[in-house]
CSV table of C-alpha atoms and ligand atoms in Angstrom, one decimal:
chain,number,residue,atom,x,y,z
Q,1,UNK,CA,4.6,7.8,1.0
Q,2,UNK,CA,2.1,5.6,2.8
Q,3,UNK,CA,1.9,1.9,2.1
Q,4,UNK,CA,-1.3,0.1,3.2
Q,5,UNK,CA,-1.5,-3.7,3.2
Q,6,UNK,CA,-4.2,-6.1,4.2
Q,7,UNK,CA,-3.7,-7.4,7.7
Q,8,UNK,CA,-1.0,-8.4,10.1
Q,9,UNK,CA,0.3,-12.0,9.7
Q,10,UNK,CA,1.6,-14.2,12.5
Q,11,UNK,CA,5.0,-12.4,12.7
Q,12,UNK,CA,3.4,-9.0,12.6
Q,13,UNK,CA,1.0,-10.0,15.3
Q,14,UNK,CA,3.9,-11.2,17.5
Q,15,UNK,CA,5.9,-8.0,17.0
Q,16,UNK,CA,3.1,-5.5,16.8
Q,17,UNK,CA,4.6,-4.0,13.6
Q,18,UNK,CA,3.2,-4.2,10.1
Q,19,UNK,CA,5.2,-6.1,7.3
Q,20,UNK,CA,8.0,-7.6,9.4
Q,21,UNK,CA,7.7,-11.2,8.0
Q,22,UNK,CA,9.0,-12.5,4.6
Q,23,UNK,CA,6.6,-10.3,2.6
Q,24,UNK,CA,7.7,-7.4,4.8
Q,25,UNK,CA,11.3,-8.0,3.9
Q,26,UNK,CA,10.4,-7.8,0.2
Q,27,UNK,CA,8.3,-4.7,0.8
Q,28,UNK,CA,11.4,-3.1,2.5
Q,29,UNK,CA,13.5,-4.1,-0.5
Q,30,UNK,CA,10.9,-2.4,-2.8
Q,31,UNK,CA,11.0,0.7,-0.8
Q,32,UNK,CA,14.8,0.7,-0.8
Q,33,UNK,CA,14.8,0.2,-4.6
Q,34,UNK,CA,12.9,3.5,-4.8
Q,35,UNK,CA,15.9,5.2,-3.0
Q,36,UNK,CA,13.8,5.5,0.2
Q,37,UNK,CA,14.3,4.0,3.7
Q,38,UNK,CA,11.6,2.2,5.6
Q,39,UNK,CA,11.8,5.0,8.2
Q,40,UNK,CA,10.9,7.5,5.4
Q,41,UNK,CA,7.5,6.0,4.7
Q,42,UNK,CA,4.5,5.0,6.8
Q,43,UNK,CA,3.3,1.4,6.6
Q,44,UNK,CA,-0.2,0.4,7.8
Q,45,UNK,CA,-2.8,-2.3,7.2
Q,46,UNK,CA,-6.5,-2.1,6.5
Q,47,UNK,CA,-7.1,-4.5,9.4
Q,48,UNK,CA,-5.5,-3.9,12.7
Q,49,UNK,CA,-5.8,-7.5,13.9
Q,50,UNK,CA,-4.8,-10.8,12.3
Q,51,UNK,CA,-7.8,-12.7,10.9
Q,52,UNK,CA,-8.1,-16.2,12.3
Q,53,UNK,CA,-6.1,-18.7,10.2
Q,54,UNK,CA,-4.9,-15.9,7.9
Q,55,UNK,CA,-8.2,-15.9,6.0
Q,56,UNK,CA,-9.1,-12.9,3.9
Q,57,UNK,CA,-10.6,-10.0,5.9
Q,58,UNK,CA,-14.4,-9.8,5.9
Q,59,UNK,CA,-16.0,-6.6,4.8
Q,60,UNK,CA,-17.4,-6.0,8.3
Q,61,UNK,CA,-13.9,-6.4,9.8
Q,62,UNK,CA,-12.5,-3.8,7.4
Q,63,UNK,CA,-15.4,-1.5,8.2
Q,64,UNK,CA,-14.6,-1.9,11.9
Q,65,UNK,CA,-11.0,-0.8,11.4
Q,66,UNK,CA,-11.8,2.0,8.9
Q,67,UNK,CA,-12.0,4.9,11.4
Q,68,UNK,CA,-8.6,3.9,12.8
Q,69,UNK,CA,-7.1,3.7,9.3
Q,70,UNK,CA,-8.6,7.0,8.2
Q,71,UNK,CA,-7.3,8.7,11.3
Q,72,UNK,CA,-3.8,7.3,10.5
Q,73,UNK,CA,-4.0,8.6,6.9
Q,74,UNK,CA,-5.1,12.0,8.1
Q,75,UNK,CA,-2.3,12.3,10.7
Q,76,UNK,CA,0.3,11.1,8.2
Q,77,UNK,CA,-1.2,13.3,5.4
Q,78,UNK,CA,0.8,11.4,2.7
Q,79,UNK,CA,1.7,12.8,-0.7
Q,80,UNK,CA,0.7,9.3,-2.0
Q,81,UNK,CA,-1.0,6.2,-0.7
Q,82,UNK,CA,0.1,2.9,-2.2
Q,83,UNK,CA,-2.5,0.1,-1.8
Q,84,UNK,CA,-0.5,-3.1,-1.5
Q,85,UNK,CA,-2.4,-6.1,-3.0
Q,86,UNK,CA,-5.9,-6.8,-4.2
Q,87,UNK,CA,-7.5,-7.0,-0.8
Q,88,UNK,CA,-6.2,-3.6,0.3
Q,89,UNK,CA,-6.9,-2.0,-3.0
Q,90,UNK,CA,-10.5,-3.3,-3.2
Q,91,UNK,CA,-11.2,-2.3,0.4
Q,92,UNK,CA,-9.7,1.2,0.1
Q,93,UNK,CA,-11.5,1.9,-3.2
Q,94,UNK,CA,-14.7,0.1,-2.2
Q,95,UNK,CA,-14.7,-1.9,-5.4
Q,96,UNK,CA,-14.6,-5.4,-6.7
Q,97,UNK,CA,-12.6,-4.5,-9.8
Q,98,UNK,CA,-9.7,-6.9,-10.3
Q,99,UNK,CA,-6.3,-5.6,-9.2
Q,100,UNK,CA,-4.9,-5.8,-12.8
Q,101,UNK,CA,-7.6,-3.2,-13.9
Q,102,UNK,CA,-6.8,-0.9,-10.9
Q,103,UNK,CA,-3.1,-0.7,-11.7
Q,104,UNK,CA,-1.7,2.2,-13.8
Q,105,UNK,CA,-4.3,4.7,-12.7
Q,106,UNK,CA,-4.3,7.4,-10.1
Q,107,UNK,CA,-7.3,6.8,-7.7
Q,108,UNK,CA,-8.1,8.8,-4.6
Q,109,UNK,CA,-8.9,7.9,-1.0
Q,110,UNK,CA,-10.5,9.4,2.0
Q,111,UNK,CA,-11.6,12.8,3.3
Q,112,UNK,CA,-8.9,14.8,1.5
Q,113,UNK,CA,-8.9,12.7,-1.6
Q,114,UNK,CA,-5.3,11.6,-1.1
Q,115,UNK,CA,-3.9,10.2,-4.4
Q,116,UNK,CA,-3.8,6.4,-4.4
Q,117,UNK,CA,-2.1,3.9,-6.6
Q,118,UNK,CA,-2.2,0.1,-6.4
Q,119,UNK,CA,0.4,-2.6,-6.8
Q,120,UNK,CA,0.9,-6.3,-6.2
Q,121,UNK,CA,1.3,-7.7,-2.7
Q,122,UNK,CA,4.8,-8.8,-1.9
Q,123,UNK,CA,3.5,-12.1,-0.6
Q,124,UNK,CA,2.0,-12.6,-4.1
Q,125,UNK,CA,5.4,-11.6,-5.7
Q,126,UNK,CA,7.2,-14.2,-3.6
Q,127,UNK,CA,4.8,-16.8,-5.0
Q,128,UNK,CA,4.9,-15.3,-8.6
Q,129,UNK,CA,8.4,-13.7,-9.0
Q,130,UNK,CA,7.6,-13.3,-12.8
Q,131,UNK,CA,5.2,-10.5,-11.8
Q,132,UNK,CA,7.9,-8.4,-10.1
Q,133,UNK,CA,8.6,-6.5,-13.2
Q,134,UNK,CA,5.0,-5.2,-13.3
Q,135,UNK,CA,5.2,-4.2,-9.6
Q,136,UNK,CA,8.4,-2.3,-10.4
Q,137,UNK,CA,6.6,-0.5,-13.2
Q,138,UNK,CA,3.9,0.5,-10.7
Q,139,UNK,CA,6.5,1.9,-8.3
Q,140,UNK,CA,8.3,3.8,-10.9
Q,141,UNK,CA,5.0,5.4,-12.0
Q,142,UNK,CA,4.3,6.2,-8.4
Q,143,UNK,CA,7.7,7.8,-8.0
Q,144,UNK,CA,7.1,10.1,-11.0
Q,145,UNK,CA,3.7,11.0,-9.6
Q,146,UNK,CA,5.2,11.8,-6.2
Q,147,UNK,CA,7.8,14.0,-7.9
Q,148,UNK,CA,5.1,15.8,-9.8
Q,149,UNK,CA,2.8,16.3,-6.8
Q,150,UNK,CA,5.7,17.6,-4.7
Q,151,UNK,CA,6.7,20.0,-7.4
Q,152,UNK,CA,3.1,21.3,-7.7
Q,153,UNK,CA,2.7,21.7,-3.9
Q,154,UNK,CA,6.0,23.7,-3.7
Q,155,UNK,CA,4.7,26.1,-6.3
Q,156,UNK,CA,7.0,24.8,-9.0
Q,157,UNK,CA,4.1,23.6,-11.2
Q,158,UNK,CA,3.1,25.2,-14.5
Q,159,UNK,CA,1.5,28.6,-14.3
K,201,LIG,N1,0.8,-8.8,4.8
K,201,LIG,C1,0.1,-7.6,4.9
K,201,LIG,O1,-0.8,-7.3,4.2
K,201,LIG,N2,0.4,-6.9,6.0
K,201,LIG,C2,1.3,-7.2,6.8
K,201,LIG,O2,1.6,-6.4,7.8
K,201,LIG,C3,2.1,-8.4,6.6
K,201,LIG,C4,1.8,-9.1,5.6
């Protein structure tokens, strides 16, 4: 699993690690709810630096970091990419489609068309806890997808 968020925040910038602030703690809880540990997954961001004043990344900034991100994905070669939040989803999929319409589908990303699904950003879930149920649905679908993809790649798929 590879989770890709938006950009480092203040705490991430200080520690040089993605998702270590409050949103990161919720992301870690979401990962654990899937029966995984943080060390089992790879976590990255579209932007490698914190945008001034935590503003949304600009398209040119995402483009500047794109090569770095694509190399990370190629090295990790994940079974599944999870785009975390609207900004990451729209940037990775090069679309302006609203997040709600991108959920529940399997998209693909990058040179090897890695399967990609989208879900809500944990910072959004902290502000709107009523949406957590939908995020959990996304993760359960993702889990089923990973199980299916792993079965197929181990030759256990249908003939
Ligand atoms: N939000 C993100 O999108 N990424 C982080 O690393 C932290 C918060």
